[in-house]
Amino acid sequence: MKATANNPELLAPVGDLERLSAALQYGADAVYLGRPEYSMRAAANYFQTEDALAEAVTRIHHHRKRIYLTCNTLPRNAEIERFPQFLQEAKETGVDALILADMGLLQIVRKLAPDMEIHMSTQTGIVNYATCQFLYNMGVKRAVLARELSLDEIAEIRAKIPRDMELEAFVHGAMCMSFSGRCMLSAYLTGRDANRGACAQPCRWKYHIMEETRPSHFFPVEETGEGTFLFNAKDLCMIDHIPELLQAGVNSLKLEGRNKSTYYVSIITNAYRAAMDAAISHQPLPEWAMREVYQVSHREYCTGFFYQKKDATQRYESSSYVHLCDVAAIVDRWEKNRLYLKQRNRFFVGDKLEIIQPGMPPTVIFAKDLQDENGQSIEMANHAMMSCSIACETAFPTGSMLRCEVK
């Protein structure tokens, strides 16, 4: 199903098949993923083979959803020769679109796969309607806008480009201190190139100044004894601004996080699904959805550049995450007033747990009558992936998650 003004798309990140299933289960309209080559997330490389990619496409299309393959690095000379084979495999598997950043790759795709749908990545640095029009004339279907744009600028772009050109914007997740990810800091300091998907995130480090003649004397960048995290960006969160995004003309709302956990993908997709459905129906944002974005590991939230508050995007005190909850277990099945589980993190008999299921606010239960896989009473589930069960009168669907507070 195509993304339109009346039918906006929720686009979720996928790092492997487990996260793909979570994105589908919790309400994504489309997913994006990468392979080891041409991808900005080197660690999210589950889809190494054509068969793995084909399996992902099959699963997505079975649910009548869409799948986009990222090719968003800026390839060097040696990589150009290998791209036609990469492109051929993408065509054979049936991905719905390629996400490109490089103009040379765009030209190759237009020649070798003229019917392939193309989305131009935020790495392209799209900040104006002239660029959108140029790309549209080159056969590009969608522009993934630079994170540096305000809502007013997006609205102007929407008003001055063809109606059938789609606009996509990141609405949640980590941000880069550099211009749409074009940062050389990691490559310079560590030899790990951010544009090859291997960023060491030196923007998250604490920095001091050292004077050449006094090598053991470090001066804080700011007048504090703790130094400062000079480049450290906050995380983006626009869940309570969905109506404004849609009003500005954004067709696809994109969640960042191909390297994030299945829990993260599930919770954030679930929350934004509820927020989008409410916005489309002209209903207020459900309070539980707003609370959910705080139940995943995250940095301090901000609204990025959407409201031109440029000084509000950086955090100078710390690069640490806020981490409130852990996944305790995944529901395997419900049977005869017992909930059968696969453990993920340690929990104890009597613990207060929350069950997360698609489209619903969390449900509080307690770990009563905790038993191991042999039906023997135990005091805690403390082995990863162990089978266990708890007494529960209410049935919950397979795949639902139980979480607990961080101990």
Short mmCIF file of C-alpha atoms in Angstrom, two decimals:
data_model
loop_
_atom_site.label_atom_id
_atom_site.label_comp_id
_atom_site.label_asym_id
_atom_site.label_seq_id
_atom_site.Cartn_x
_atom_site.Cartn_y
_atom_site.Cartn_z
CA MET A 1 0.00 0.00 0.00
CA LYS A 2 1.41 3.37 -1.03
CA ALA A 3 1.93 6.15 1.48
CA THR A 4 -0.35 9.12 0.85
CA ALA A 5 -1.49 12.22 2.70
CA ASN A 6 -4.61 10.36 3.83
CA ASN A 7 -2.80 7.12 4.45
CA PRO A 8 0.61 7.92 5.97
CA GLU A 9 3.18 5.19 6.45
CA LEU A 10 4.87 4.07 9.67
CA LEU A 11 8.34 2.85 8.68
CA ALA A 12 10.22 0.65 11.16
CA PRO A 13 13.88 -0.48 11.29
CA VAL A 14 14.81 -4.15 10.90
CA GLY A 15 18.13 -5.75 11.84
CA ASP A 16 17.13 -9.43 11.60
CA LEU A 17 14.08 -11.67 11.18
CA GLU A 18 13.10 -11.46 14.86
CA ARG A 19 12.94 -7.66 14.65
CA LEU A 20 11.15 -7.93 11.33
CA SER A 21 8.45 -10.06 12.98
CA ALA A 22 8.21 -7.56 15.85
CA ALA A 23 7.79 -4.63 13.47
CA LEU A 24 4.97 -6.44 11.68
CA GLN A 25 3.30 -7.59 14.89
CA TYR A 26 3.33 -4.12 16.44
CA GLY A 27 1.95 -2.19 13.52
CA ALA A 28 4.57 -1.09 10.98
CA ASP A 29 3.30 -0.39 7.47
CA ALA A 30 6.77 -0.89 6.01
CA VAL A 31 10.27 -1.85 7.11
CA TYR A 32 13.76 -0.95 5.96
CA LEU A 33 16.85 -3.12 6.21
CA GLY A 34 20.35 -3.41 4.82
CA ARG A 35 22.91 -5.92 3.66
CA PRO A 36 26.63 -5.80 4.55
CA GLU A 37 27.52 -3.81 1.45
CA TYR A 38 26.22 -0.30 0.76
CA SER A 39 24.57 -0.06 4.18
CA MET A 40 25.03 2.58 6.88
CA ARG A 41 24.59 0.03 9.68
CA ALA A 42 27.47 -2.44 9.50
CA ALA A 43 26.40 -4.25 12.68
CA ALA A 44 22.88 -4.93 11.37
CA ASN A 45 24.07 -7.41 8.75
CA TYR A 46 21.81 -10.43 9.23
CA PHE A 47 20.64 -10.28 5.61
CA GLN A 48 24.01 -11.26 4.17
CA THR A 49 22.73 -13.68 1.55
CA GLU A 50 20.17 -13.34 -1.19
CA ASP A 51 18.18 -16.16 0.44
CA ALA A 52 17.98 -14.28 3.75
CA LEU A 53 16.76 -11.17 1.96
CA ALA A 54 14.25 -13.22 -0.03
CA GLU A 55 12.86 -14.71 3.18
CA ALA A 56 12.39 -11.22 4.61
CA VAL A 57 10.59 -10.08 1.45
CA THR A 58 8.32 -13.14 1.53
CA ARG A 59 7.34 -12.50 5.14
CA ILE A 60 6.66 -8.83 4.53
CA HIS A 61 4.60 -9.38 1.39
CA HIS A 62 2.60 -12.15 3.08
CA HIS A 63 1.31 -9.41 5.41
CA ARG A 64 0.76 -6.99 2.48
CA LYS A 65 3.43 -4.63 3.81
CA ARG A 66 6.38 -3.01 2.06
CA ILE A 67 10.13 -3.52 2.36
CA TYR A 68 12.91 -1.10 1.44
CA LEU A 69 16.58 -2.04 0.96
CA THR A 70 19.17 0.52 2.05
CA CYS A 71 22.06 1.35 -0.27
CA ASN A 72 22.85 4.58 1.52
CA THR A 73 26.63 4.66 1.72
CA LEU A 74 28.71 6.72 -0.68
CA PRO A 75 30.57 3.91 -2.50
CA ARG A 76 34.18 4.14 -3.61
CA ASN A 77 35.46 3.15 -7.05
CA ALA A 78 36.03 -0.52 -6.20
CA GLU A 79 32.43 -0.91 -5.02
CA ILE A 80 30.84 0.35 -8.22
CA GLU A 81 31.75 -2.80 -10.15
CA ARG A 82 29.96 -4.99 -7.59
CA PHE A 83 26.78 -2.94 -7.50
CA PRO A 84 25.05 -4.43 -10.59
CA GLN A 85 25.10 -7.86 -8.91
CA PHE A 86 23.71 -6.34 -5.70
CA LEU A 87 21.00 -4.65 -7.74
CA GLN A 88 20.15 -7.86 -9.61
CA GLU A 89 19.66 -9.72 -6.34
CA ALA A 90 17.44 -6.92 -5.03
CA LYS A 91 15.30 -7.19 -8.17
CA GLU A 92 15.06 -10.98 -7.92
CA THR A 93 13.96 -10.93 -4.29
CA GLY A 94 11.26 -8.36 -4.99
CA VAL A 95 12.09 -5.53 -2.58
CA ASP A 96 9.67 -2.64 -3.02
CA ALA A 97 12.26 0.14 -3.19
CA LEU A 98 15.93 0.96 -2.89
CA ILE A 99 17.12 3.72 -0.56
CA LEU A 100 20.04 5.43 -2.31
CA ALA A 101 22.33 8.30 -1.39
CA ASP A 102 24.79 8.38 -4.29
CA MET A 103 24.01 9.96 -7.67
CA GLY A 104 26.17 7.45 -9.50
CA LEU A 105 24.16 4.56 -8.07
CA LEU A 106 20.98 6.39 -8.99
CA GLN A 107 22.13 6.56 -12.60
CA ILE A 108 23.03 2.85 -12.60
CA VAL A 109 19.64 1.86 -11.17
CA ARG A 110 17.78 3.98 -13.71
CA LYS A 111 19.69 2.20 -16.50
CA LEU A 112 19.68 -1.41 -15.24
CA ALA A 113 16.40 -1.44 -13.32
CA PRO A 114 14.22 1.33 -14.76
CA ASP A 115 11.09 0.05 -13.00
CA MET A 116 12.69 -0.07 -9.54
CA GLU A 117 11.21 2.40 -7.06
CA ILE A 118 13.87 4.69 -5.63
CA HIS A 119 13.95 6.64 -2.38
CA MET A 120 16.81 9.09 -1.89
CA SER A 121 18.33 8.80 1.56
CA THR A 122 18.74 11.50 4.17
CA GLN A 123 22.45 11.04 3.39
CA THR A 124 21.79 12.92 0.16
CA GLY A 125 21.22 16.09 2.20
CA ILE A 126 17.83 17.05 0.77
CA VAL A 127 16.91 20.45 2.23
CA ASN A 128 14.98 22.26 -0.52
CA TYR A 129 12.29 21.85 -3.16
CA ALA A 130 14.71 22.37 -6.07
CA THR A 131 16.61 19.22 -5.11
CA CYS A 132 13.35 17.32 -4.75
CA GLN A 133 12.23 18.45 -8.20
CA PHE A 134 15.59 17.45 -9.71
CA LEU A 135 15.37 14.01 -8.12
CA TYR A 136 11.76 13.61 -9.24
CA ASN A 137 12.85 14.36 -12.80
CA MET A 138 15.45 11.59 -12.39
CA GLY A 139 12.72 9.10 -11.53
CA VAL A 140 12.93 9.25 -7.73
CA LYS A 141 9.67 8.43 -5.97
CA ARG A 142 10.50 9.57 -2.42
CA ALA A 143 12.82 12.04 -0.71
CA VAL A 144 14.04 11.15 2.78
CA LEU A 145 14.48 14.66 4.11
CA ALA A 146 17.51 15.89 6.02
CA ARG A 147 16.98 15.97 9.77
CA GLU A 148 17.98 19.64 9.83
CA LEU A 149 14.69 20.84 8.31
CA SER A 150 11.94 22.59 10.24
CA LEU A 151 8.25 21.81 9.81
CA ASP A 152 7.76 25.12 8.01
CA GLU A 153 10.50 24.26 5.53
CA ILE A 154 8.99 20.81 4.96
CA ALA A 155 5.58 22.38 4.31
CA GLU A 156 7.13 24.71 1.72
CA ILE A 157 8.84 21.79 0.00
CA ARG A 158 5.54 19.88 -0.06
CA ALA A 159 3.77 22.85 -1.65
CA LYS A 160 6.35 23.25 -4.43
CA ILE A 161 6.92 19.67 -5.61
CA PRO A 162 4.72 17.24 -7.56
CA ARG A 163 1.87 15.79 -5.54
CA ASP A 164 2.93 12.21 -6.27
CA MET A 165 6.45 12.66 -4.89
CA GLU A 166 6.55 11.29 -1.36
CA LEU A 167 8.32 12.87 1.61
CA GLU A 168 9.80 10.83 4.44
CA ALA A 169 11.17 12.15 7.73
CA PHE A 170 12.84 10.63 10.77
CA VAL A 171 10.59 11.10 13.80
CA HIS A 172 12.25 9.03 16.52
CA GLY A 173 15.67 7.77 17.58
CA ALA A 174 19.33 8.70 17.70
CA MET A 175 20.57 11.80 15.89
CA CYS A 176 24.00 12.62 14.50
CA MET A 177 25.82 15.80 15.47
CA SER A 178 26.94 16.16 11.86
CA PHE A 179 24.88 17.16 8.82
CA SER A 180 22.64 14.14 8.19
CA GLY A 181 25.35 11.72 9.16
CA ARG A 182 28.15 13.03 6.94
CA CYS A 183 30.71 12.99 9.72
CA MET A 184 34.43 12.25 9.43
CA LEU A 185 35.17 12.45 13.16
CA SER A 186 35.09 8.68 13.69
CA ALA A 187 37.26 7.98 10.64
CA TYR A 188 39.77 10.62 11.73
CA LEU A 189 40.07 9.49 15.34
CA THR A 190 39.62 5.72 15.07
CA GLY A 191 39.85 4.74 11.42
CA ARG A 192 36.21 3.60 11.51
CA ASP A 193 34.25 5.40 8.81
CA ALA A 194 30.72 6.49 9.75
CA ASN A 195 29.68 6.48 6.12
CA ARG A 196 30.69 2.83 5.86
CA GLY A 197 28.40 1.94 8.75
CA ALA A 198 31.20 1.57 11.31
CA CYS A 199 30.90 4.75 13.39
CA ALA A 200 32.64 4.59 16.79
CA GLN A 201 30.40 7.46 17.98
CA PRO A 202 33.18 9.77 19.19
CA CYS A 203 30.51 12.46 19.39
CA ARG A 204 29.40 10.69 22.59
CA TRP A 205 32.82 10.95 24.28
CA LYS A 206 33.76 13.47 26.94
CA TYR A 207 36.35 16.02 25.76
CA HIS A 208 38.89 18.30 27.40
CA ILE A 209 41.47 20.66 25.88
CA MET A 210 45.18 19.90 26.31
CA GLU A 211 47.82 22.59 25.84
CA GLU A 212 50.92 21.33 23.97
CA THR A 213 53.50 22.31 26.61
CA ARG A 214 51.48 20.86 29.48
CA PRO A 215 50.53 17.36 28.26
CA SER A 216 49.33 16.16 31.66
CA HIS A 217 47.05 19.11 32.28
CA PHE A 218 43.55 18.82 30.84
CA PHE A 219 41.29 21.87 30.62
CA PRO A 220 37.52 21.42 30.48
CA VAL A 221 35.87 22.78 27.37
CA GLU A 222 33.39 24.47 29.67
CA GLU A 223 34.11 25.95 33.06
CA THR A 224 33.29 22.80 35.03
CA GLY A 225 35.42 20.14 36.62
CA GLU A 226 33.46 17.45 34.82
CA GLY A 227 34.30 18.57 31.30
CA THR A 228 31.61 18.51 28.61
CA PHE A 229 30.15 16.22 25.97
CA LEU A 230 30.63 18.80 23.26
CA PHE A 231 29.11 16.96 20.27
CA ASN A 232 26.60 14.72 22.03
CA ALA A 233 23.12 14.87 20.44
CA LYS A 234 19.93 14.06 22.28
CA ASP A 235 17.49 11.51 20.89
CA LEU A 236 14.64 12.63 18.67
CA CYS A 237 11.04 12.06 19.78
CA MET A 238 8.08 13.47 17.87
CA ILE A 239 5.33 11.17 19.14
CA ASP A 240 3.25 14.06 20.47
CA HIS A 241 3.63 16.04 17.23
CA ILE A 242 2.27 13.59 14.66
CA PRO A 243 -0.59 15.89 13.53
CA GLU A 244 1.90 18.68 12.76
CA LEU A 245 4.09 16.29 10.75
CA LEU A 246 1.14 15.11 8.69
CA GLN A 247 -0.08 18.68 8.23
CA ALA A 248 3.37 19.64 6.90
CA GLY A 249 3.04 16.95 4.24
CA VAL A 250 5.18 14.08 5.53
CA ASN A 251 4.01 10.82 3.94
CA SER A 252 6.28 8.38 5.78
CA LEU A 253 7.25 8.63 9.45
CA LYS A 254 10.54 6.85 9.97
CA LEU A 255 11.83 5.26 13.18
CA GLU A 256 15.60 5.03 13.61
CA GLY A 257 17.22 1.91 15.04
CA ARG A 258 18.42 -0.97 12.83
CA ASN A 259 20.98 -1.78 15.54
CA LYS A 260 18.41 -1.59 18.35
CA SER A 261 16.87 -4.59 20.12
CA THR A 262 13.65 -6.43 19.32
CA TYR A 263 12.20 -4.93 22.48
CA TYR A 264 13.01 -1.42 21.25
CA VAL A 265 11.48 -2.03 17.83
CA SER A 266 8.35 -3.51 19.41
CA ILE A 267 7.75 -0.77 21.97
CA ILE A 268 8.50 2.21 19.74
CA THR A 269 6.55 0.80 16.77
CA ASN A 270 3.59 0.04 19.04
CA ALA A 271 3.62 3.55 20.54
CA TYR A 272 3.88 5.35 17.20
CA ARG A 273 1.21 3.10 15.66
CA ALA A 274 -1.20 4.22 18.38
CA ALA A 275 -0.13 7.86 17.94
CA MET A 276 -0.56 7.77 14.16
CA ASP A 277 -3.96 6.07 14.34
CA ALA A 278 -5.10 8.70 16.82
CA ALA A 279 -3.83 11.55 14.63
CA ILE A 280 -5.49 10.15 11.50
CA SER A 281 -8.78 9.84 13.42
CA HIS A 282 -8.37 13.35 14.88
CA GLN A 283 -8.22 11.89 18.37
CA PRO A 284 -5.81 12.90 21.17
CA LEU A 285 -2.58 10.98 21.67
CA PRO A 286 -3.19 8.05 24.05
CA GLU A 287 -1.38 8.72 27.31
CA TRP A 288 -0.06 5.16 27.46
CA ALA A 289 1.64 5.58 24.07
CA MET A 290 3.43 8.70 25.30
CA ARG A 291 4.63 6.83 28.38
CA GLU A 292 5.88 3.89 26.33
CA VAL A 293 8.65 5.81 24.56
CA TYR A 294 10.27 6.29 27.96
CA GLN A 295 10.30 2.54 28.67
CA VAL A 296 13.11 1.80 26.22
CA SER A 297 16.78 2.65 26.62
CA HIS A 298 17.14 6.23 25.36
CA ARG A 299 19.00 9.47 25.75
CA GLU A 300 17.24 12.66 26.75
CA TYR A 301 14.54 13.43 24.18
CA CYS A 302 14.10 16.53 22.04
CA THR A 303 12.19 17.61 18.93
CA GLY A 304 15.33 18.04 16.84
CA PHE A 305 15.21 20.89 14.32
CA PHE A 306 11.49 20.64 13.54
CA TYR A 307 10.82 23.76 15.59
CA GLN A 308 14.21 25.40 14.89
CA LYS A 309 15.35 25.10 18.51
CA LYS A 310 18.90 24.31 17.47
CA ASP A 311 20.35 24.84 20.94
CA ALA A 312 18.00 22.21 22.36
CA THR A 313 19.42 19.26 20.40
CA GLN A 314 22.70 18.81 22.28
CA ARG A 315 23.29 17.38 25.74
CA TYR A 316 26.48 18.51 27.43
CA GLU A 317 26.30 16.72 30.78
CA SER A 318 26.44 13.03 29.84
CA SER A 319 26.14 10.57 26.98
CA SER A 320 24.54 7.88 29.15
CA TYR A 321 21.20 6.23 28.40
CA VAL A 322 18.07 6.27 30.52
CA HIS A 323 17.33 2.59 31.14
CA LEU A 324 14.24 1.81 33.23
CA CYS A 325 13.02 -1.61 32.07
CA ASP A 326 14.26 -5.01 30.96
CA VAL A 327 12.44 -7.68 28.98
CA ALA A 328 11.71 -10.48 31.47
CA ALA A 329 10.22 -13.05 29.10
CA ILE A 330 8.35 -13.70 25.85
CA VAL A 331 4.98 -15.45 25.87
CA ASP A 332 5.13 -18.90 24.25
CA ARG A 333 1.50 -19.82 24.87
CA TRP A 334 -1.38 -19.63 27.35
CA GLU A 335 -2.93 -22.88 28.49
CA LYS A 336 -5.17 -23.89 31.42
CA ASN A 337 -4.68 -20.65 33.35
CA ARG A 338 -0.93 -20.71 32.96
CA LEU A 339 1.29 -18.44 30.89
CA TYR A 340 4.22 -20.35 29.39
CA LEU A 341 7.30 -18.24 28.82
CA LYS A 342 10.82 -18.04 27.41
CA GLN A 343 13.01 -16.10 29.85
CA ARG A 344 15.11 -13.14 28.64
CA ASN A 345 16.22 -11.48 31.89
CA ARG A 346 16.13 -12.62 35.48
CA PHE A 347 12.90 -12.20 37.43
CA PHE A 348 11.58 -13.55 40.73
CA VAL A 349 8.37 -15.06 42.02
CA GLY A 350 6.10 -12.23 43.16
CA ASP A 351 7.66 -9.65 40.83
CA LYS A 352 5.41 -7.04 39.30
CA LEU A 353 5.47 -7.46 35.51
CA GLU A 354 3.92 -5.62 32.59
CA ILE A 355 2.65 -7.47 29.53
CA ILE A 356 3.04 -5.67 26.21
CA GLN A 357 0.81 -6.65 23.30
CA PRO A 358 0.10 -4.95 19.97
CA GLY A 359 -2.19 -1.95 20.05
CA MET A 360 -2.83 -2.12 23.76
CA PRO A 361 -1.61 -0.31 26.86
CA PRO A 362 0.58 -2.40 29.19
CA THR A 363 -1.22 -4.85 31.49
CA VAL A 364 0.13 -5.34 35.03
CA ILE A 365 0.37 -8.88 36.40
CA PHE A 366 2.43 -10.56 39.11
CA ALA A 367 4.70 -13.58 38.79
CA LYS A 368 2.57 -16.01 40.81
CA ASP A 369 3.38 -19.70 41.23
CA LEU A 370 6.57 -19.56 39.16
CA GLN A 371 7.48 -23.01 37.79
CA ASP A 372 10.25 -24.43 35.62
CA GLU A 373 9.67 -26.46 32.46
CA ASN A 374 9.11 -29.61 34.56
CA GLY A 375 6.39 -28.00 36.63
CA GLN A 376 8.58 -27.64 39.72
CA SER A 377 8.18 -24.51 41.85
CA ILE A 378 11.13 -22.11 41.66
CA GLU A 379 11.94 -18.78 43.28
CA MET A 380 13.42 -17.13 40.22
CA ALA A 381 13.91 -17.56 36.49
CA ASN A 382 17.61 -16.88 36.17
CA HIS A 383 18.79 -18.74 33.05
CA ALA A 384 18.62 -17.06 29.67
CA MET A 385 16.08 -18.67 27.33
CA MET A 386 14.87 -21.08 30.01
CA SER A 387 11.28 -22.30 29.75
CA CYS A 388 9.06 -21.43 32.69
CA SER A 389 5.46 -20.58 33.51
CA ILE A 390 3.37 -18.49 35.88
CA ALA A 391 -0.24 -18.68 36.98
CA CYS A 392 -2.39 -16.32 34.91
CA GLU A 393 -6.16 -16.38 34.46
CA THR A 394 -6.07 -14.09 31.42
CA ALA A 395 -4.95 -15.37 28.03
CA PHE A 396 -2.28 -13.33 26.23
CA PRO A 397 -1.18 -13.97 22.64
CA THR A 398 2.02 -15.70 21.65
CA GLY A 399 4.86 -13.24 21.21
CA SER A 400 3.64 -10.79 23.84
CA MET A 401 6.45 -9.45 26.02
CA LEU A 402 6.75 -9.31 29.78
CA ARG A 403 8.96 -6.60 31.20
CA CYS A 404 10.15 -5.69 34.66
CA GLU A 405 11.86 -2.73 36.26
CA VAL A 406 15.64 -2.72 36.10
CA LYS A 407 16.96 -4.30 39.27
#
